Amino acid sequence: MADRLDQVKSLISSHPDFPKPGILFRDIFPVFRNPKVFRHLIDLLCEHVKTAVPKAEVIIGLESRGFLFGPMMAEQLGIAFAPVRKAGKLPGKCRSVSYSLEYGTDKFEIQDESVKPGQSVVIVDDLLATGGTMKAAVELLEGLGAKVDECLVVIELKDLNGKAKVTKPFHSLIHY
Ligand code: PRP
Ligand code: HPA
């Protein structure tokens, strides 16, 4: 039987020219159709965090696909979860930052109460492409005084060199 990571990898599908010509889109959703492999993915992410950032206090999930993993990881690790969302969706006092994407621009927000100054956070997303999204999230968290101890993604698209934009420890489970 293939190891757990190979099982996850085998379920990630590739779609040429989606959502625009020239983009090879890696789709993580087939993993969620197989609960056993989805469980392996969450376990692998949590095992990594326990080793790399044993004192992590908050998992930060990036809209939207960071929300697929972040809360489950936080629950399994017994720590807090907080979302970073597209602008205009979070109530209360928020910080915001604009960023550019592989195919467009966007604006992210976080609620000021999501983390306390000095807290150790791990930022989680499904995928790193150009790195603009992760860079914006790091800026938001540092603006709140958090310690970004790791940026963690399931998939890294190496050709786009997004890692160069991430100034914090970075880890990907799968790369193309
Ligand atoms: C995708 C992906 C990452 C981001 C990576 O999200 O889920 O969050 O792009 O791109 P980057 O490294 O070039 O910044 P998207 O912005 O498409 O948002 P969605 O998940 O809400 O559809
Ligand atoms: N897959 C999913 N999300 C993405 C991708 C991709 O290949 N590129 C940028 N965001």
PDB file of C-alpha atoms and ligand atoms in Angstrom:
ATOM      1  CA  MET A   1       0.000   0.000   0.000  1.00  0.00           C
ATOM      2  CA  ALA A   2       1.338   3.450  -0.993  1.00  0.00           C
ATOM      3  CA  ASP A   3       2.470   5.632   1.893  1.00  0.00           C
ATOM      4  CA  ARG A   4       0.083   8.290   3.189  1.00  0.00           C
ATOM      5  CA  LEU A   5       1.624  11.178   1.262  1.00  0.00           C
ATOM      6  CA  ASP A   6       1.550   9.191  -1.998  1.00  0.00           C
ATOM      7  CA  GLN A   7      -2.111   8.448  -1.398  1.00  0.00           C
ATOM      8  CA  VAL A   8      -2.843  12.184  -1.042  1.00  0.00           C
ATOM      9  CA  LYS A   9      -0.753  13.034  -4.092  1.00  0.00           C
ATOM     10  CA  SER A  10      -2.496  10.412  -6.215  1.00  0.00           C
ATOM     11  CA  LEU A  11      -5.835  12.179  -5.651  1.00  0.00           C
ATOM     12  CA  ILE A  12      -4.720  15.693  -6.681  1.00  0.00           C
ATOM     13  CA  SER A  13      -5.940  16.309 -10.230  1.00  0.00           C
ATOM     14  CA  SER A  14      -4.497  18.697 -12.853  1.00  0.00           C
ATOM     15  CA  HIS A  15      -6.529  20.934 -15.174  1.00  0.00           C
ATOM     16  CA  PRO A  16      -4.770  22.731 -18.055  1.00  0.00           C
ATOM     17  CA  ASP A  17      -5.983  26.258 -18.942  1.00  0.00           C
ATOM     18  CA  PHE A  18      -8.149  26.724 -15.834  1.00  0.00           C
ATOM     19  CA  PRO A  19      -9.306  29.328 -14.853  1.00  0.00           C
ATOM     20  CA  LYS A  20      -7.355  31.084 -17.639  1.00  0.00           C
ATOM     21  CA  PRO A  21      -5.236  29.954 -20.596  1.00  0.00           C
ATOM     22  CA  GLY A  22      -1.717  29.028 -19.508  1.00  0.00           C
ATOM     23  CA  ILE A  23      -2.615  28.097 -15.905  1.00  0.00           C
ATOM     24  CA  LEU A  24      -2.229  24.437 -14.935  1.00  0.00           C
ATOM     25  CA  PHE A  25      -4.676  24.205 -12.035  1.00  0.00           C
ATOM     26  CA  ARG A  26      -4.019  21.622  -9.300  1.00  0.00           C
ATOM     27  CA  ASP A  27      -7.284  20.574  -7.662  1.00  0.00           C
ATOM     28  CA  ILE A  28      -7.255  19.343  -4.067  1.00  0.00           C
ATOM     29  CA  PHE A  29     -10.996  18.601  -3.819  1.00  0.00           C
ATOM     30  CA  PRO A  30     -10.773  14.949  -4.970  1.00  0.00           C
ATOM     31  CA  VAL A  31      -8.936  14.279  -1.684  1.00  0.00           C
ATOM     32  CA  PHE A  32     -12.113  15.241   0.189  1.00  0.00           C
ATOM     33  CA  ARG A  33     -14.103  12.577  -1.628  1.00  0.00           C
ATOM     34  CA  ASN A  34     -12.023   9.941   0.159  1.00  0.00           C
ATOM     35  CA  PRO A  35     -12.355  10.286   3.950  1.00  0.00           C
ATOM     36  CA  LYS A  36      -9.463   7.919   4.686  1.00  0.00           C
ATOM     37  CA  VAL A  37      -7.033   9.924   2.547  1.00  0.00           C
ATOM     38  CA  PHE A  38      -8.428  13.228   3.845  1.00  0.00           C
ATOM     39  CA  ARG A  39      -7.691  11.947   7.371  1.00  0.00           C
ATOM     40  CA  HIS A  40      -4.133  11.070   6.291  1.00  0.00           C
ATOM     41  CA  LEU A  41      -3.689  14.617   4.982  1.00  0.00           C
ATOM     42  CA  ILE A  42      -4.839  16.229   8.238  1.00  0.00           C
ATOM     43  CA  ASP A  43      -2.636  13.820  10.232  1.00  0.00           C
ATOM     44  CA  LEU A  44       0.419  14.620   8.078  1.00  0.00           C
ATOM     45  CA  LEU A  45      -0.122  18.372   8.510  1.00  0.00           C
ATOM     46  CA  CYS A  46      -0.562  18.019  12.287  1.00  0.00           C
ATOM     47  CA  GLU A  47       2.455  15.728  12.674  1.00  0.00           C
ATOM     48  CA  HIS A  48       4.517  18.325  10.843  1.00  0.00           C
ATOM     49  CA  VAL A  49       3.323  21.161  13.102  1.00  0.00           C
ATOM     50  CA  LYS A  50       3.967  19.103  16.261  1.00  0.00           C
ATOM     51  CA  THR A  51       7.581  18.590  15.161  1.00  0.00           C
ATOM     52  CA  ALA A  52       8.353  21.963  13.558  1.00  0.00           C
ATOM     53  CA  VAL A  53       6.404  24.293  15.881  1.00  0.00           C
ATOM     54  CA  PRO A  54       5.649  22.327  19.045  1.00  0.00           C
ATOM     55  CA  LYS A  55       4.607  25.493  20.892  1.00  0.00           C
ATOM     56  CA  ALA A  56       2.224  26.791  18.198  1.00  0.00           C
ATOM     57  CA  GLU A  57      -0.756  28.575  19.774  1.00  0.00           C
ATOM     58  CA  VAL A  58      -2.940  29.555  16.802  1.00  0.00           C
ATOM     59  CA  ILE A  59      -3.575  28.070  13.362  1.00  0.00           C
ATOM     60  CA  ILE A  60      -4.408  30.781  10.823  1.00  0.00           C
ATOM     61  CA  GLY A  61      -6.383  29.609   7.765  1.00  0.00           C
ATOM     62  CA  LEU A  62      -6.470  31.625   4.528  1.00  0.00           C
ATOM     63  CA  GLU A  63      -9.747  32.035   2.627  1.00  0.00           C
ATOM     64  CA  SER A  64     -10.973  29.930   1.138  1.00  0.00           C
ATOM     65  CA  ARG A  65      -9.139  26.653   0.917  1.00  0.00           C
ATOM     66  CA  GLY A  66      -7.096  27.214   4.068  1.00  0.00           C
ATOM     67  CA  PHE A  67     -10.459  26.824   5.825  1.00  0.00           C
ATOM     68  CA  LEU A  68     -10.639  23.212   4.651  1.00  0.00           C
ATOM     69  CA  PHE A  69      -7.680  22.203   6.805  1.00  0.00           C
ATOM     70  CA  GLY A  70      -7.094  24.863   9.439  1.00  0.00           C
ATOM     71  CA  PRO A  71      -9.992  24.227  11.833  1.00  0.00           C
ATOM     72  CA  MET A  72      -9.508  20.441  11.755  1.00  0.00           C
ATOM     73  CA  MET A  73      -5.800  20.874  12.441  1.00  0.00           C
ATOM     74  CA  ALA A  74      -6.447  23.303  15.299  1.00  0.00           C
ATOM     75  CA  GLU A  75      -8.947  20.905  16.850  1.00  0.00           C
ATOM     76  CA  GLN A  76      -6.544  17.959  16.559  1.00  0.00           C
ATOM     77  CA  LEU A  77      -3.651  20.011  17.978  1.00  0.00           C
ATOM     78  CA  GLY A  78      -5.817  21.450  20.770  1.00  0.00           C
ATOM     79  CA  ILE A  79      -5.075  25.068  19.831  1.00  0.00           C
ATOM     80  CA  ALA A  80      -7.035  28.060  18.472  1.00  0.00           C
ATOM     81  CA  PHE A  81      -8.066  28.729  14.875  1.00  0.00           C
ATOM     82  CA  ALA A  82      -8.580  32.135  13.252  1.00  0.00           C
ATOM     83  CA  PRO A  83      -9.460  33.051   9.660  1.00  0.00           C
ATOM     84  CA  VAL A  84      -7.929  35.527   7.237  1.00  0.00           C
ATOM     85  CA  ARG A  85     -10.743  36.531   4.856  1.00  0.00           C
ATOM     86  CA  LYS A  86     -11.292  38.524   1.691  1.00  0.00           C
ATOM     87  CA  ALA A  87     -12.094  42.159   2.586  1.00  0.00           C
ATOM     88  CA  GLY A  88     -15.516  43.162   3.903  1.00  0.00           C
ATOM     89  CA  LYS A  89     -16.558  39.810   5.395  1.00  0.00           C
ATOM     90  CA  LEU A  90     -15.323  40.021   8.978  1.00  0.00           C
ATOM     91  CA  PRO A  91     -17.103  42.114  11.641  1.00  0.00           C
ATOM     92  CA  GLY A  92     -15.410  44.199  14.325  1.00  0.00           C
ATOM     93  CA  LYS A  93     -12.029  45.879  14.222  1.00  0.00           C
ATOM     94  CA  CYS A  94      -9.863  44.477  11.405  1.00  0.00           C
ATOM     95  CA  ARG A  95      -6.529  45.085   9.707  1.00  0.00           C
ATOM     96  CA  SER A  96      -6.326  44.815   5.937  1.00  0.00           C
ATOM     97  CA  VAL A  97      -3.722  44.398   3.214  1.00  0.00           C
ATOM     98  CA  SER A  98      -3.894  44.327  -0.623  1.00  0.00           C
ATOM     99  CA  TYR A  99      -1.963  41.732  -2.596  1.00  0.00           C
ATOM    100  CA  SER A 100      -1.454  40.437  -6.115  1.00  0.00           C
ATOM    101  CA  LEU A 101      -2.271  36.915  -7.273  1.00  0.00           C
ATOM    102  CA  GLU A 102      -1.174  34.573 -10.046  1.00  0.00           C
ATOM    103  CA  TYR A 103      -4.311  35.764 -11.874  1.00  0.00           C
ATOM    104  CA  GLY A 104      -5.560  39.069 -10.372  1.00  0.00           C
ATOM    105  CA  THR A 105      -5.494  41.154  -7.177  1.00  0.00           C
ATOM    106  CA  ASP A 106      -7.333  40.891  -3.863  1.00  0.00           C
ATOM    107  CA  LYS A 107      -7.582  42.329  -0.347  1.00  0.00           C
ATOM    108  CA  PHE A 108      -7.290  40.310   2.862  1.00  0.00           C
ATOM    109  CA  GLU A 109      -8.470  41.079   6.408  1.00  0.00           C
ATOM    110  CA  ILE A 110      -8.006  39.700   9.903  1.00  0.00           C
ATOM    111  CA  GLN A 111      -9.891  40.542  13.084  1.00  0.00           C
ATOM    112  CA  ASP A 112      -7.648  42.332  15.570  1.00  0.00           C
ATOM    113  CA  GLU A 113      -8.769  39.933  18.309  1.00  0.00           C
ATOM    114  CA  SER A 114      -7.630  36.840  16.393  1.00  0.00           C
ATOM    115  CA  VAL A 115      -4.219  36.737  18.077  1.00  0.00           C
ATOM    116  CA  LYS A 116      -2.484  38.334  21.017  1.00  0.00           C
ATOM    117  CA  PRO A 117       0.891  40.059  20.565  1.00  0.00           C
ATOM    118  CA  GLY A 118       3.706  37.523  20.898  1.00  0.00           C
ATOM    119  CA  GLN A 119       1.558  34.459  20.172  1.00  0.00           C
ATOM    120  CA  SER A 120       3.080  31.735  18.008  1.00  0.00           C
ATOM    121  CA  VAL A 121       1.075  31.186  14.819  1.00  0.00           C
ATOM    122  CA  VAL A 122       1.196  28.779  11.887  1.00  0.00           C
ATOM    123  CA  ILE A 123      -0.417  30.035   8.664  1.00  0.00           C
ATOM    124  CA  VAL A 124      -2.088  27.308   6.590  1.00  0.00           C
ATOM    125  CA  ASP A 125      -3.269  27.299   2.982  1.00  0.00           C
ATOM    126  CA  ASP A 126      -3.900  24.716   0.275  1.00  0.00           C
ATOM    127  CA  LEU A 127      -1.354  26.011  -2.205  1.00  0.00           C
ATOM    128  CA  LEU A 128       1.560  28.395  -2.793  1.00  0.00           C
ATOM    129  CA  ALA A 129       1.777  29.797  -6.336  1.00  0.00           C
ATOM    130  CA  THR A 130       3.377  33.259  -6.682  1.00  0.00           C
ATOM    131  CA  GLY A 131       3.527  33.632  -2.893  1.00  0.00           C
ATOM    132  CA  GLY A 132       1.569  36.910  -2.886  1.00  0.00           C
ATOM    133  CA  THR A 133      -1.238  35.501  -0.737  1.00  0.00           C
ATOM    134  CA  MET A 134       1.082  34.061   1.898  1.00  0.00           C
ATOM    135  CA  LYS A 135       3.191  37.228   1.948  1.00  0.00           C
ATOM    136  CA  ALA A 136       0.064  39.323   2.588  1.00  0.00           C
ATOM    137  CA  ALA A 137      -1.006  36.990   5.399  1.00  0.00           C
ATOM    138  CA  VAL A 138       2.425  37.241   7.060  1.00  0.00           C
ATOM    139  CA  GLU A 139       2.155  41.046   6.892  1.00  0.00           C
ATOM    140  CA  LEU A 140      -1.286  40.968   8.554  1.00  0.00           C
ATOM    141  CA  LEU A 141      -0.181  38.683  11.365  1.00  0.00           C
ATOM    142  CA  GLU A 142       3.014  40.593  12.036  1.00  0.00           C
ATOM    143  CA  GLY A 143       0.942  43.785  12.077  1.00  0.00           C
ATOM    144  CA  LEU A 144      -0.938  42.277  15.022  1.00  0.00           C
ATOM    145  CA  GLY A 145       2.341  41.461  16.776  1.00  0.00           C
ATOM    146  CA  ALA A 146       2.075  37.687  16.281  1.00  0.00           C
ATOM    147  CA  LYS A 147       5.155  35.487  15.824  1.00  0.00           C
ATOM    148  CA  VAL A 148       4.777  33.720  12.470  1.00  0.00           C
ATOM    149  CA  ASP A 149       6.664  30.515  13.193  1.00  0.00           C
ATOM    150  CA  GLU A 150       5.652  28.734  10.008  1.00  0.00           C
ATOM    151  CA  CYS A 151       3.849  29.086   6.693  1.00  0.00           C
ATOM    152  CA  LEU A 152       2.465  25.672   5.741  1.00  0.00           C
ATOM    153  CA  VAL A 153       0.820  24.612   2.469  1.00  0.00           C
ATOM    154  CA  VAL A 154      -0.263  21.305   1.021  1.00  0.00           C
ATOM    155  CA  ILE A 155       0.935  22.101  -2.537  1.00  0.00           C
ATOM    156  CA  GLU A 156       3.828  24.284  -3.726  1.00  0.00           C
ATOM    157  CA  LEU A 157       4.127  25.233  -7.416  1.00  0.00           C
ATOM    158  CA  LYS A 158       7.926  25.416  -7.541  1.00  0.00           C
ATOM    159  CA  ASP A 159       8.242  27.027 -10.992  1.00  0.00           C
ATOM    160  CA  LEU A 160       6.598  30.222  -9.728  1.00  0.00           C
ATOM    161  CA  ASN A 161       9.218  30.572  -6.954  1.00  0.00           C
ATOM    162  CA  GLY A 162       6.636  31.891  -4.468  1.00  0.00           C
ATOM    163  CA  LYS A 163       8.833  30.704  -1.612  1.00  0.00           C
ATOM    164  CA  ALA A 164      11.155  33.652  -2.320  1.00  0.00           C
ATOM    165  CA  LYS A 165       8.367  36.018  -1.145  1.00  0.00           C
ATOM    166  CA  VAL A 166       7.868  34.147   2.137  1.00  0.00           C
ATOM    167  CA  THR A 167      10.253  35.542   4.726  1.00  0.00           C
ATOM    168  CA  LYS A 168       9.277  33.015   7.416  1.00  0.00           C
ATOM    169  CA  PRO A 169       9.976  29.285   7.801  1.00  0.00           C
ATOM    170  CA  PHE A 170       8.076  27.582   5.004  1.00  0.00           C
ATOM    171  CA  HIS A 171       7.003  23.982   4.424  1.00  0.00           C
ATOM    172  CA  SER A 172       5.036  22.229   1.682  1.00  0.00           C
ATOM    173  CA  LEU A 173       3.904  18.607   1.725  1.00  0.00           C
ATOM    174  CA  ILE A 174       3.738  18.186  -2.059  1.00  0.00           C
ATOM    175  CA  HIS A 175       5.457  20.074  -4.876  1.00  0.00           C
ATOM    176  CA  TYR A 176       5.178  20.238  -8.641  1.00  0.00           C
TER     177      TYR A 176
HETATM  178  C1  PRP B   1      -5.499  30.431  -4.356  1.00  0.00           C
HETATM  179  C2  PRP B   1      -4.903  29.434  -3.397  1.00  0.00           C
HETATM  180  C3  PRP B   1      -4.007  30.289  -2.540  1.00  0.00           C
HETATM  181  C4  PRP B   1      -3.535  31.352  -3.510  1.00  0.00           C
HETATM  182  C5  PRP B   1      -2.132  31.080  -3.956  1.00  0.00           C
HETATM  183  O1  PRP B   1      -6.577  31.064  -3.761  1.00  0.00           O
HETATM  184  O2  PRP B   1      -5.895  28.763  -2.649  1.00  0.00           O
HETATM  185  O3  PRP B   1      -4.714  30.888  -1.466  1.00  0.00           O
HETATM  186  O4  PRP B   1      -4.422  31.325  -4.636  1.00  0.00           O
HETATM  187  O5  PRP B   1      -1.716  32.000  -4.906  1.00  0.00           O
HETATM  188  P1  PRP B   1      -0.426  32.904  -4.759  1.00  0.00           P
HETATM  189  O6  PRP B   1       0.637  32.107  -4.078  1.00  0.00           O
HETATM  190  O7  PRP B   1      -0.071  33.245  -6.184  1.00  0.00           O
HETATM  191  O8  PRP B   1      -0.793  34.129  -4.002  1.00  0.00           O
HETATM  192  P2  PRP B   1      -7.507  32.114  -4.531  1.00  0.00           P
HETATM  193  O9  PRP B   1      -6.920  33.469  -4.435  1.00  0.00           O
HETATM  194  O10 PRP B   1      -7.781  31.569  -5.892  1.00  0.00           O
HETATM  195  O11 PRP B   1      -8.786  32.200  -3.638  1.00  0.00           O
HETATM  196  P3  PRP B   1      -9.952  31.170  -3.284  1.00  0.00           P
HETATM  197  O12 PRP B   1      -9.305  30.020  -2.554  1.00  0.00           O
HETATM  198  O13 PRP B   1     -10.823  31.969  -2.380  1.00  0.00           O
HETATM  199  O14 PRP B   1     -10.596  30.748  -4.547  1.00  0.00           O
HETATM  200  N1  HPA B   2      -4.610  25.357  -7.955  1.00  0.00           N
HETATM  201  C1  HPA B   2      -5.370  25.887  -7.005  1.00  0.00           C
HETATM  202  N2  HPA B   2      -5.306  27.168  -6.675  1.00  0.00           N
HETATM  203  C2  HPA B   2      -4.452  27.936  -7.318  1.00  0.00           C
HETATM  204  C3  HPA B   2      -3.621  27.450  -8.300  1.00  0.00           C
HETATM  205  C4  HPA B   2      -3.701  26.082  -8.638  1.00  0.00           C
HETATM  206  O1  HPA B   2      -2.984  25.549  -9.490  1.00  0.00           O
HETATM  207  N3  HPA B   2      -2.854  28.476  -8.719  1.00  0.00           N
HETATM  208  C5  HPA B   2      -3.219  29.545  -7.997  1.00  0.00           C
HETATM  209  N4  HPA B   2      -4.169  29.226  -7.156  1.00  0.00           N
END
